[in-house]
Short mmCIF file of C-alpha atoms in Angstrom, two decimals:
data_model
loop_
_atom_site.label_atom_id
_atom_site.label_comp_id
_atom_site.label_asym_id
_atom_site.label_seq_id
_atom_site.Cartn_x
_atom_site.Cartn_y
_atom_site.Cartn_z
CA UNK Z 1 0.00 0.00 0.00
CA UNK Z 2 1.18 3.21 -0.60
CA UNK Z 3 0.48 6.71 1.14
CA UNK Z 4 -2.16 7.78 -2.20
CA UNK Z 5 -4.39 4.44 -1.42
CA UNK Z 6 -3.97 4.62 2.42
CA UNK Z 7 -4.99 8.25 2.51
CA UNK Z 8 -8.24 6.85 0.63
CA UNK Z 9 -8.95 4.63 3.49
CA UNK Z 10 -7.82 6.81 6.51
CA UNK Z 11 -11.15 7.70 7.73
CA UNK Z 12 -13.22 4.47 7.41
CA UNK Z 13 -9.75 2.78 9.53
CA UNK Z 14 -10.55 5.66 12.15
CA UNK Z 15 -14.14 5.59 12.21
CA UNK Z 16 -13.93 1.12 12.63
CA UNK Z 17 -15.86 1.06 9.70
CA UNK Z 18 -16.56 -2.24 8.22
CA UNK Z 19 -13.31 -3.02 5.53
CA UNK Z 20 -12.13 -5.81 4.19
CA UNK Z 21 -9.41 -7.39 6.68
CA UNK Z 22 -6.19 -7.30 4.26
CA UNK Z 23 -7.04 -3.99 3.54
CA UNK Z 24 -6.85 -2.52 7.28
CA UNK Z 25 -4.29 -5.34 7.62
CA UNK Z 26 -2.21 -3.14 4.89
CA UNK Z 27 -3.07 0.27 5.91
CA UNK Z 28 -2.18 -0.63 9.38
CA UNK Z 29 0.83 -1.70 8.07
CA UNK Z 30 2.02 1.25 6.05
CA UNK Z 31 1.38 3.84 8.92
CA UNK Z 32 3.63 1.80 11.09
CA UNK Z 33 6.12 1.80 8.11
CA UNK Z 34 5.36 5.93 7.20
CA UNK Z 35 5.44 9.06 9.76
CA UNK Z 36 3.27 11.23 7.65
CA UNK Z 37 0.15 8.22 7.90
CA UNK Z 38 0.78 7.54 11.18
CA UNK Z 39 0.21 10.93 12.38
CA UNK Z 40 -2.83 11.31 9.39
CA UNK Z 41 -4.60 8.44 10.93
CA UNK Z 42 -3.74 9.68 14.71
CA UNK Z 43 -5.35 12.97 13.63
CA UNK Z 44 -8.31 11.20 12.20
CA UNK Z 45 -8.74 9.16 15.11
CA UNK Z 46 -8.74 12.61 17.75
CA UNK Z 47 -11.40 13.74 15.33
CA UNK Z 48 -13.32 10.34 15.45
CA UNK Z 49 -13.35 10.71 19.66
CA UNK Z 50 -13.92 14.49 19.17
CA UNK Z 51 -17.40 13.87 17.32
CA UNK Z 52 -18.27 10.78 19.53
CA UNK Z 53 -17.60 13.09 22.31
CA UNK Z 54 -20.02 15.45 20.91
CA UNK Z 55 -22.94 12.82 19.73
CA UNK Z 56 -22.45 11.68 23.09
CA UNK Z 57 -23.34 15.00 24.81
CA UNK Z 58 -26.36 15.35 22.59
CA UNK Z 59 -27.54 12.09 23.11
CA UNK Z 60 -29.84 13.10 25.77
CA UNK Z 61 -31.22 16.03 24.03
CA UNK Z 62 -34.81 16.50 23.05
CA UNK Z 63 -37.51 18.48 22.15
CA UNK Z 64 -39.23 20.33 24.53
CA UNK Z 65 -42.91 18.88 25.50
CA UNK Z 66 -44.49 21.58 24.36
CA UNK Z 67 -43.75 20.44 20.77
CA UNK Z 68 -45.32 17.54 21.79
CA UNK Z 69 -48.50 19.34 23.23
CA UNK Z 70 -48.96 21.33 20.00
CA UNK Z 71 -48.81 18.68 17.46
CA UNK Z 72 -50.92 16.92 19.31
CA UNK Z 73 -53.54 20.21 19.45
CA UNK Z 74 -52.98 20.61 15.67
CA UNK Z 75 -54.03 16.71 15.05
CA UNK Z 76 -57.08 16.81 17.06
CA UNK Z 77 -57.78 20.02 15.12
CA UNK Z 78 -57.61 18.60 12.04
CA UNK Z 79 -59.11 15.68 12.71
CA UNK Z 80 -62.45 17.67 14.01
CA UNK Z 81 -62.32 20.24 10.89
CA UNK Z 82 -61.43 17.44 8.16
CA UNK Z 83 -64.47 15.30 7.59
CA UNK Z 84 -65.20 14.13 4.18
CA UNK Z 85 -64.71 17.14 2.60
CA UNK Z 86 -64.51 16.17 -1.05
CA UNK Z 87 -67.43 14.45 -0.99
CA UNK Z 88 -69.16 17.52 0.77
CA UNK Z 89 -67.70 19.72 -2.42
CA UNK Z 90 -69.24 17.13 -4.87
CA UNK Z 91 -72.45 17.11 -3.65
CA UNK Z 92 -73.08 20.92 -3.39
CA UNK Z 93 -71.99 20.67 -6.77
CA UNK Z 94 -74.32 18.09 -8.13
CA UNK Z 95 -77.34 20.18 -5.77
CA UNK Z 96 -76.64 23.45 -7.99
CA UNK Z 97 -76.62 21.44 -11.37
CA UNK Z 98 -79.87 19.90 -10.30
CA UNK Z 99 -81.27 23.43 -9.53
CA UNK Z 100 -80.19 25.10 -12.23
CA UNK Z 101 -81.50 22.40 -15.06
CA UNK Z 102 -84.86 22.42 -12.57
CA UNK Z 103 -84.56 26.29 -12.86
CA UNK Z 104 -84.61 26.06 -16.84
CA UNK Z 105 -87.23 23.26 -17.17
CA UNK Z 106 -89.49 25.53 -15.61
CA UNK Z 107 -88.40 28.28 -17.43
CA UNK Z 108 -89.30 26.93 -20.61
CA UNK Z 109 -92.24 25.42 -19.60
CA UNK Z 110 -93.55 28.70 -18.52
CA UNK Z 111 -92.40 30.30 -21.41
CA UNK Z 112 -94.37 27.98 -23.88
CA UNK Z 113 -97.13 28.07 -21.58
CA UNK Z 114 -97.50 31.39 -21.72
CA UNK Z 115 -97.66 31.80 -25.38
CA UNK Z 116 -100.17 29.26 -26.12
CA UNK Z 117 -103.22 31.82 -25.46
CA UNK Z 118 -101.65 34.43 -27.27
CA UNK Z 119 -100.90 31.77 -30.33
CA UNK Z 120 -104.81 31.47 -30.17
CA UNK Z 121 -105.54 34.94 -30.40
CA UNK Z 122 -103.92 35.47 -33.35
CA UNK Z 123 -105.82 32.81 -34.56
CA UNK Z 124 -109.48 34.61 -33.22
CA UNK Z 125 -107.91 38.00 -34.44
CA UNK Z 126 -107.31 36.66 -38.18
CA UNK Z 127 -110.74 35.15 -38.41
CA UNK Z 128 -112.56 38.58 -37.46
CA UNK Z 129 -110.19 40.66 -40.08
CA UNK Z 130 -112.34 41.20 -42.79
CA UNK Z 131 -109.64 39.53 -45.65
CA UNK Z 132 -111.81 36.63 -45.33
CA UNK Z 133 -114.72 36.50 -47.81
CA UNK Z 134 -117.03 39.08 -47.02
CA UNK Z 135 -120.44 37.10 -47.62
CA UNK Z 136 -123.17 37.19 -45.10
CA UNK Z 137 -122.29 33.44 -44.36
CA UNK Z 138 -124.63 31.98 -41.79
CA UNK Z 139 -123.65 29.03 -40.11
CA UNK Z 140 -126.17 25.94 -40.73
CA UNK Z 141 -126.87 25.87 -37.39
CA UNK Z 142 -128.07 29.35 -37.38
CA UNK Z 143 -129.63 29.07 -40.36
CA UNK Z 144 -132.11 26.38 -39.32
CA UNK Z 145 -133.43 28.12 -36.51
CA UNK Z 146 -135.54 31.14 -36.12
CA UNK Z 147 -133.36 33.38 -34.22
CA UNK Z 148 -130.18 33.74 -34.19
CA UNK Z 149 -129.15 34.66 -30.97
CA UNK Z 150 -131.29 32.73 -28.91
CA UNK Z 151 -129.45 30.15 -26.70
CA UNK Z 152 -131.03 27.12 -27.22
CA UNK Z 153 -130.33 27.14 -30.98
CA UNK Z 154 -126.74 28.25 -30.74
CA UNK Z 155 -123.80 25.54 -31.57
CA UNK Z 156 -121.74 24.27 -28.83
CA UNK Z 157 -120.50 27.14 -26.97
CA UNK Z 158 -116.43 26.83 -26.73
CA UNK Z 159 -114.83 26.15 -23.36
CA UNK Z 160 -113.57 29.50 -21.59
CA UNK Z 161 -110.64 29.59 -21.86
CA UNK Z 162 -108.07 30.78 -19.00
CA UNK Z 163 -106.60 33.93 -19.49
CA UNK Z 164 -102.90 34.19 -18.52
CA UNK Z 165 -101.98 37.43 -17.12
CA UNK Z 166 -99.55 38.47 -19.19
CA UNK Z 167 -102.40 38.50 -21.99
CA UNK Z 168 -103.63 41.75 -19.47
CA UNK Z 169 -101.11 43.68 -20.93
CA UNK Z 170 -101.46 43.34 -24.27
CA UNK Z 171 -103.23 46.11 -26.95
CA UNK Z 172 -106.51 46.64 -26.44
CA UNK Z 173 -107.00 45.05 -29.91
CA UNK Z 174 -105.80 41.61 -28.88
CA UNK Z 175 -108.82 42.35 -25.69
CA UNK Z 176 -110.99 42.48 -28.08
CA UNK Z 177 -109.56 39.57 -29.59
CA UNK Z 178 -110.18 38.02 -26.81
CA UNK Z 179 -113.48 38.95 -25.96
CA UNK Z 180 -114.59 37.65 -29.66
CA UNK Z 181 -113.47 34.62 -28.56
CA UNK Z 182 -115.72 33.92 -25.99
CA UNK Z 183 -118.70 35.04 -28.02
CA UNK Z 184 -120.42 33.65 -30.79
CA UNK Z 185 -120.58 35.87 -34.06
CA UNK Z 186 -121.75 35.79 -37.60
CA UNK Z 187 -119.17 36.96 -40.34
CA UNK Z 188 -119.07 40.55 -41.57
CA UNK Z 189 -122.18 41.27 -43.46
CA UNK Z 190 -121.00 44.47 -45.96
CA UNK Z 191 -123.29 47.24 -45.80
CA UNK Z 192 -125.18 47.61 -48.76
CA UNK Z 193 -123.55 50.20 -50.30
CA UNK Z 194 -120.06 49.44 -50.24
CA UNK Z 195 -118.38 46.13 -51.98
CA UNK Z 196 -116.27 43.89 -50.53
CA UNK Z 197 -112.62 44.69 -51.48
CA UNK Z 198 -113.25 47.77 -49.30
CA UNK Z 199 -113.62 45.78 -46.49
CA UNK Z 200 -109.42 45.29 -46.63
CA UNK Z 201 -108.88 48.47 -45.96
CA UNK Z 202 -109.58 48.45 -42.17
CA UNK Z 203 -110.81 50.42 -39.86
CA UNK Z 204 -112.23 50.47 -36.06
CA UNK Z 205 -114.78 48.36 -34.93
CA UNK Z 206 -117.45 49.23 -32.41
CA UNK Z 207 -119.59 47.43 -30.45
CA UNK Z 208 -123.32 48.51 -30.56
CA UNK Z 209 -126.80 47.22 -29.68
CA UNK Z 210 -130.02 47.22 -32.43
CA UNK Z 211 -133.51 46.20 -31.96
CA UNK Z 212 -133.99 42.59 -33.07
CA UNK Z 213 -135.51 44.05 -36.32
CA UNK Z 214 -133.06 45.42 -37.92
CA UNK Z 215 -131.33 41.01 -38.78
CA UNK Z 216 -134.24 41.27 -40.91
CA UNK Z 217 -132.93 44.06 -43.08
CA UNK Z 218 -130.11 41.40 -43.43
CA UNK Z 219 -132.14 38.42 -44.21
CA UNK Z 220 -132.30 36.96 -41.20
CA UNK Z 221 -135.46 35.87 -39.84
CA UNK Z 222 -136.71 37.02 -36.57
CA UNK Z 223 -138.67 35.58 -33.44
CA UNK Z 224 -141.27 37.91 -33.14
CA UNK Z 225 -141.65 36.48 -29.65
CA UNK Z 226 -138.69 38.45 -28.51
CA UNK Z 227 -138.77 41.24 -31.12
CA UNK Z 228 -138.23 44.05 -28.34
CA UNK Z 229 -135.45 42.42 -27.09
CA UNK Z 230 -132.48 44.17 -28.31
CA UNK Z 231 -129.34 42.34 -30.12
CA UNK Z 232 -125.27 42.82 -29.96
CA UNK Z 233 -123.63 43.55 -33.33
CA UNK Z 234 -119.91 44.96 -34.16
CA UNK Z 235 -120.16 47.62 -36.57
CA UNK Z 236 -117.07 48.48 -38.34
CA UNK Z 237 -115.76 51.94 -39.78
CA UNK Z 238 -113.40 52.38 -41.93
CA UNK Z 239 -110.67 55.38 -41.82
CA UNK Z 240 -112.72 57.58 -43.09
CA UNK Z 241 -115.66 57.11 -40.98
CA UNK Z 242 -118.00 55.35 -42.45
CA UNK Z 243 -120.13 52.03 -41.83
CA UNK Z 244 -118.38 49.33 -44.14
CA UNK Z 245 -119.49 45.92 -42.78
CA UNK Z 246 -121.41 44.71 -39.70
CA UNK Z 247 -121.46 41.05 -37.90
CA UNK Z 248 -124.31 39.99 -35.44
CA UNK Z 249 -123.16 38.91 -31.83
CA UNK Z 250 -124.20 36.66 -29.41
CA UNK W 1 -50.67 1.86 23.98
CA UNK W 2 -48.68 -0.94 24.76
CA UNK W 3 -49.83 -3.16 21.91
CA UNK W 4 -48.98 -0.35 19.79
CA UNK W 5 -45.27 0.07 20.95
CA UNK W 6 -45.01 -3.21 18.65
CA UNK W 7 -45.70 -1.45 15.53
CA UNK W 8 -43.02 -0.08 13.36
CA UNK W 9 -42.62 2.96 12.14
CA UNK W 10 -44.91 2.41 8.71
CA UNK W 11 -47.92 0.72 10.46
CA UNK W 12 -47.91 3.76 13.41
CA UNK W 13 -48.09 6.18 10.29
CA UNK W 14 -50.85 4.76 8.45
CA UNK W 15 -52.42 4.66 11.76
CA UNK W 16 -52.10 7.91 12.47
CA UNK W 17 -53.43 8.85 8.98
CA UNK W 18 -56.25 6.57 9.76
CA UNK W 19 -56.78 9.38 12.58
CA UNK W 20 -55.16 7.50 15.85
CA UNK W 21 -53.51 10.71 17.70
CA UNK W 22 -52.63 7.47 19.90
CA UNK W 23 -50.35 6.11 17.14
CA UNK W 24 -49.03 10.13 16.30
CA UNK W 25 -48.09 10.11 20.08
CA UNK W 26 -45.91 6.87 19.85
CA UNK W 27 -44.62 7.87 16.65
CA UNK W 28 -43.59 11.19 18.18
CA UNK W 29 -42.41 10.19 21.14
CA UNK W 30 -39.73 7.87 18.87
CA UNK W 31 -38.46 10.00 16.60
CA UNK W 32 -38.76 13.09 17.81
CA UNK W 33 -34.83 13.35 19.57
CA UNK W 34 -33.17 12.18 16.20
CA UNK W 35 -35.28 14.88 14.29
CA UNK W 36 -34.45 17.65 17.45
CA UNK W 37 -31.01 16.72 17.86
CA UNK W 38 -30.78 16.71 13.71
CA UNK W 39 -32.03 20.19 13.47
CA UNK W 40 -29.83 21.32 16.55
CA UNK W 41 -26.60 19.79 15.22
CA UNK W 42 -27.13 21.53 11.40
CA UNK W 43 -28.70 24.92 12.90
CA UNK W 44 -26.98 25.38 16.16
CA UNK W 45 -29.74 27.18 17.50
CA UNK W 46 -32.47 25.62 19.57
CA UNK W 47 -35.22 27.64 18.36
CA UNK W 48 -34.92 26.59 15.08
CA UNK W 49 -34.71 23.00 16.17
CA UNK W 50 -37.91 23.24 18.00
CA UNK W 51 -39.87 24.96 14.89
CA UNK W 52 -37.99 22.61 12.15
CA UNK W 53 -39.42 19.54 14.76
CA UNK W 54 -42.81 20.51 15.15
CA UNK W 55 -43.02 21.64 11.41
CA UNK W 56 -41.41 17.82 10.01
CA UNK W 57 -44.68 16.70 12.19
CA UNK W 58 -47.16 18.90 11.08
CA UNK W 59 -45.68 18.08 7.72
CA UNK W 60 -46.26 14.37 8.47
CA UNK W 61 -49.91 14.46 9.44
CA UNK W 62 -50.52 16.81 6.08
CA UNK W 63 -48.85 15.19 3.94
CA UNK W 64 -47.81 11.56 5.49
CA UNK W 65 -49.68 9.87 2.71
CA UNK W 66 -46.57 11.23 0.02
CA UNK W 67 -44.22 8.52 2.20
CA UNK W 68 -43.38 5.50 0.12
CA UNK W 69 -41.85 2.49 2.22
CA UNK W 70 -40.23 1.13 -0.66
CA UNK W 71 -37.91 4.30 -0.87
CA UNK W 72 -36.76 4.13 2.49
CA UNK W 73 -37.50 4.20 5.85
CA UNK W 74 -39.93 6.84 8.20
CA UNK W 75 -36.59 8.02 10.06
CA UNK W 76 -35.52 8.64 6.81
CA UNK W 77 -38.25 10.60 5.71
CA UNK W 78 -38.01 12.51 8.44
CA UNK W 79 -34.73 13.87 8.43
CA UNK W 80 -35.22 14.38 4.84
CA UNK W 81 -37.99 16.37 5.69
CA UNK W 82 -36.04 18.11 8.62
CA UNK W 83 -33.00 18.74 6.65
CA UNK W 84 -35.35 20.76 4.30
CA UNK W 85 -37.08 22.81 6.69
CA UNK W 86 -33.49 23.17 8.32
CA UNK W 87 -31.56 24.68 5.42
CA UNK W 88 -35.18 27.14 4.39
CA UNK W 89 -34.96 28.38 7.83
CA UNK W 90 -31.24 29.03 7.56
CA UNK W 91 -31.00 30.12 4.24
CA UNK W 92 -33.86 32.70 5.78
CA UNK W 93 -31.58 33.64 8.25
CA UNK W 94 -28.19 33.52 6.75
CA UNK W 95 -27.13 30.92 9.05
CA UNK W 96 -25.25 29.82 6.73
CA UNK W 97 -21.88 32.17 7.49
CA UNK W 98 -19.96 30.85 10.10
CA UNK W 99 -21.77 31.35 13.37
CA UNK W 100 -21.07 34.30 16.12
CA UNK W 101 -19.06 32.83 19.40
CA UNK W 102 -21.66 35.10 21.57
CA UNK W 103 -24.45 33.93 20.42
CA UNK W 104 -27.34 33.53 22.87
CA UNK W 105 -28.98 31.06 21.29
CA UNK W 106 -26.37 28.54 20.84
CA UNK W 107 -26.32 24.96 22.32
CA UNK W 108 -25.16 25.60 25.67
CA UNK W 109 -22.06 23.62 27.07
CA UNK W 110 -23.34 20.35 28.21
CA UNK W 111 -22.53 19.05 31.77
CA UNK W 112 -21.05 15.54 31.19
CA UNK W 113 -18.15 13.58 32.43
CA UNK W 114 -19.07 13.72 35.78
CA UNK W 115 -16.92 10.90 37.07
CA UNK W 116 -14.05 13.15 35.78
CA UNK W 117 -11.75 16.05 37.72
CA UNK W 118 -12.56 19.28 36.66
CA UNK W 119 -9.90 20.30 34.69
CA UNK W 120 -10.07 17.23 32.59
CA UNK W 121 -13.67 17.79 32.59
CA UNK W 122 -13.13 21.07 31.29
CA UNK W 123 -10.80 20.36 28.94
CA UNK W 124 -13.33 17.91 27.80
CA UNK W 125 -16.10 20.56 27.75
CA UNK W 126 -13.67 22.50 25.49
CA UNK W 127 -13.10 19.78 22.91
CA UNK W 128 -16.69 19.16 22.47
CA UNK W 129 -17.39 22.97 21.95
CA UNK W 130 -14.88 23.38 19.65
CA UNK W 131 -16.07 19.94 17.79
CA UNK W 132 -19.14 21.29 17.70
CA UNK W 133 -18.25 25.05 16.48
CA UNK W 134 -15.94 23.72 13.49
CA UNK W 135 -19.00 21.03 12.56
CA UNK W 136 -21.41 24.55 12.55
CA UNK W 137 -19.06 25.91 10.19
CA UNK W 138 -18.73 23.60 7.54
CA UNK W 139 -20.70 24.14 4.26
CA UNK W 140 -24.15 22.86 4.48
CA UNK W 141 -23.43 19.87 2.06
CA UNK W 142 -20.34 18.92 4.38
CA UNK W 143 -22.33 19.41 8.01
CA UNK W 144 -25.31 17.65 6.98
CA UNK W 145 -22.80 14.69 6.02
CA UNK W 146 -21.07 14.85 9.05
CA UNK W 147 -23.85 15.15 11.48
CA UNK W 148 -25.46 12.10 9.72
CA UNK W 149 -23.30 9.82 9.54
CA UNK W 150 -20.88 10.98 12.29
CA UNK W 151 -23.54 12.13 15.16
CA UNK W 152 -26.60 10.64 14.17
CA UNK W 153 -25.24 7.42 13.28
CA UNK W 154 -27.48 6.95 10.22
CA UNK W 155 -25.81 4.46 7.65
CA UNK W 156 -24.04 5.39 4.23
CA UNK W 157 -27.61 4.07 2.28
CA UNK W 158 -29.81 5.57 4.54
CA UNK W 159 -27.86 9.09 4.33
CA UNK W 160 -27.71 8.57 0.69
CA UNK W 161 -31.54 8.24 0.72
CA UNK W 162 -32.14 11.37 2.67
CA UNK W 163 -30.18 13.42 0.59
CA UNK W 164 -31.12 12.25 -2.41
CA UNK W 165 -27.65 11.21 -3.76
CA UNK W 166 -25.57 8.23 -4.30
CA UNK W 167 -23.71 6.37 -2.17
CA UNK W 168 -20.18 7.36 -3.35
CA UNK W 169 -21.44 10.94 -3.03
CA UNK W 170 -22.05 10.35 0.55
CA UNK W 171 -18.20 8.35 1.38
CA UNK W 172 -16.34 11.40 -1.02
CA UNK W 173 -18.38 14.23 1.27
CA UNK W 174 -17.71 12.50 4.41
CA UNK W 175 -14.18 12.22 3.57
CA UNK W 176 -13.69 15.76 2.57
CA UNK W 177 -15.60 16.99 5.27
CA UNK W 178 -13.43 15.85 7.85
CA UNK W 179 -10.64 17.04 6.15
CA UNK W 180 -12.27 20.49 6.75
CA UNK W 181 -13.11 19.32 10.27
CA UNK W 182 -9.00 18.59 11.18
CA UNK W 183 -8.03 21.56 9.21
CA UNK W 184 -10.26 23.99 11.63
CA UNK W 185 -8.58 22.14 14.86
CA UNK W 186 -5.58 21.69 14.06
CA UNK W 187 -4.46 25.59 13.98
CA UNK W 188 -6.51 26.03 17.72
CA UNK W 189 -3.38 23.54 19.27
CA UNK W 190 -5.68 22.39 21.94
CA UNK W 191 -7.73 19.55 19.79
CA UNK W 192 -4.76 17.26 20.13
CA UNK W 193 -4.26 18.07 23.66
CA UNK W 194 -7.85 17.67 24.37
CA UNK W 195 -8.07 14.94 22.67
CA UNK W 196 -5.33 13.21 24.51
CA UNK W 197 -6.68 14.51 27.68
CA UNK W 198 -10.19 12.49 26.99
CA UNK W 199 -8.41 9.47 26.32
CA UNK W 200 -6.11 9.86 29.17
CA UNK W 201 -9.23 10.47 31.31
CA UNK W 202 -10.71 7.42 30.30
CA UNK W 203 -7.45 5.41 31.44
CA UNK W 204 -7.44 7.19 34.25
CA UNK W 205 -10.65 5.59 35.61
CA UNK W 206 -10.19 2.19 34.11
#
């Protein structure tokens, strides 16, 4: 061995660390044989003492019990604050999803809802707008019997329908509208001295009452039972004022 | 509690993650010194070593579950976990520089050697402070070598593990760190004598 190798194995042969035994058997060997090793491994061996000296004073050190105390404090905390959290997160999610879908089902269905009367109207509305042929149609029904207005003769009245609020504040046009609906009418007789493209023009309608006479100046025949009974009809002017059409009401 | 003293290290941390403060308590209570004495060995300062201990626990109830037995053991882990905490706090506090003789803070002399006379045991006192002051003022990568292997006791595989190196790395800084170590005695003259005086103590009793 020379003094290169043994300075490569000076401080495992101090510290009595495991080594093969021809290998401490030829370090010892060569610092008997060399002055400069000898006192290399005598200094390594002071500093082996010097650090067991030291370990050995510390051995008994150790943390303070308050350490103890407050880990212990901060476990039981966290124990207490931790439970189940994730799942806790999960299902407040899954409670909002179900909410909001809930939220927009019935937002739609109100939404549909809502327009269905006002889909009718439109429909009542373009059946009283005098496009539609302008002949004094009577229905058969009306035609059989002797008055027109009288109850008993009258074809099946329609159900009443509901109206939704938000119908309330519509024009007063669609009211009417609405108020047509629930009544039973003949079609728009023109007057006698005006022809029936006229009647596209428009115009305002207005409701009036006429002594149950005056459907026989329109060919309808009259129950002269009730003849001083008095009869609805919707007269309706056009933009320049005059009469252009009327319909009977019941 | 006493069945529990049976469990190793592993089964008292899954325990404790489980919730048993019972099995934290045990744990603690066995490798708390290593981690304290760790702490006060790289730091020299016992207020660090009490924050750096508490925090490697905290650590290991928050994040326990990141410990992998097949890496190495829970002493392991814990120094590794110390030693970070360790060099953070003294990289905070530029702890790093070689310490002040005055300060307040430092590992007090430690009354040993009572069977001894007082001068030797003085003498002795001296060695060990000066031990300890030249091991405070090696470089970080050096001390935590040296107070490892050399005052813990932990073996060159298990150091290797809690620093993350290899094996070889561990022997070459050992080696060069107590180069460093003789080189700060030697110039103080009294290591050898101190030295001698120890083992002259020791015959002097046998």
């Amino acid at each position: 061995m020379n003094c290169q190798k043994f300075e490569s194995v000076v401080s495992e042969l101090a510290r009595g660390q495991m080594m093969a035994a021809e290998l401490r058997g030829e370090a010892l060997a060569h610092s008997d044989a060399c002055d400069d090793c000898a006192m290399r491994l005598r200094d390594e061996q002071m500093l082996t003492r010097g650090l067991h000296s030291l370990a050995a004073d510390m051995e008994s050190l150790e943390a303070p019990a308050m350490i103890e105390a407050n880990v212990l404090m901060a476990f039981r905390a966290r124990q207490s604050v931790v439970p189940a959290p994730v799942v806790r997160r999960h299902s407040a999610y899954w409670v909002a999803a179900i909410a909001a879908m809930l939220l927009i089902a019935i937002s739609v269905f109100v939404f549909r809802w809502s327009n269905r009367p006002v889909e009718d109207n439109r429909q009542a509305t373009r059946q009283e707008e005098p496009q539609q042929k302008p002949q004094p149609v009577v229905e058969p029904q009306l035609a059989q019997d002797s008055t027109v207005p009288d109850d008993e003769v009258l074809p099946q009245r329609p159900k009443p329908r509901r109206i939704h609020p938000a119908s309330l504040r519509r024009p007063a046009s669609a009211q009417v509208a609405n108020h047509v609906t629930n009544e039973i009418a003949t079609d728009f007789i023109p007057l006698s001295y005006m022809n029936a493209a006229s009647l596209q023009d428009g115009g305002q309608i207005v409701r009036v009452q006429l002594p149950r006479s005056a459907l026989a100046n329109f060919g309808f025949p009259v129950n002269m039972d009730r003849y001083n009974e008095k009869v609805k009809a919707d007269v309706l002017f056009g933009v320049d004022g005059t009469a252009r059409a009327i319909r009977f009401v019941q | 509690m006493n069945l529990k003293n049976d469990l190793s290290d592993t089964e008292l941390l899954r325990s404790m993650l489980a919730g048993d403060d019972e099995a934290l308590t045990l744990l603690y209570r066995r490798r708390q010194a290593g981690v304290y004495r760790f702490a006060l060995q790289m730091s020299g300062s016992k207020s660090i070593a009490e924050d750096v201990t508490q925090e490697v626990f905290l650590f290991l109830m928050r994040e326990g579950n990141v410990f992998d037995p097949a890496r190495g053991s829970v002493s392991a882990f814990l120094f590794g976990v110390a030693r970070n905490y360790v060099l953070r706090r003294l990289r905070v506090e530029h702890l790093l520089a070689p310490l002040n003789d005055d300060s307040d803070d430092d590992v007090p002399l430690l009354q040993s050697g009572t069977d001894l006379c007082p001068l030797e045991d003085l003498t002795r006192a001296e060695t060990i402070e000066s031990v300890r002051k030249a091991v405070l003022s090696l470089p970080a990568k050096y001390r935590e070598v040296v107070v490892l292997c050399e005052l813990q006791d932990v073996s060159y595989g298990e150091t290797a593990e809690i620093l993350g190196c290899a094996i070889g790395t561990v022997r070459s800084r050992l080696h060069r760190a107590r180069a460093l170590l003789l080189a700060k005695l030697r110039p103080v003259g009294e290591f050898e004598e101190a030295s001698s005086a120890t083992v002259k103590s020791a015959r002097c009793f046998a």
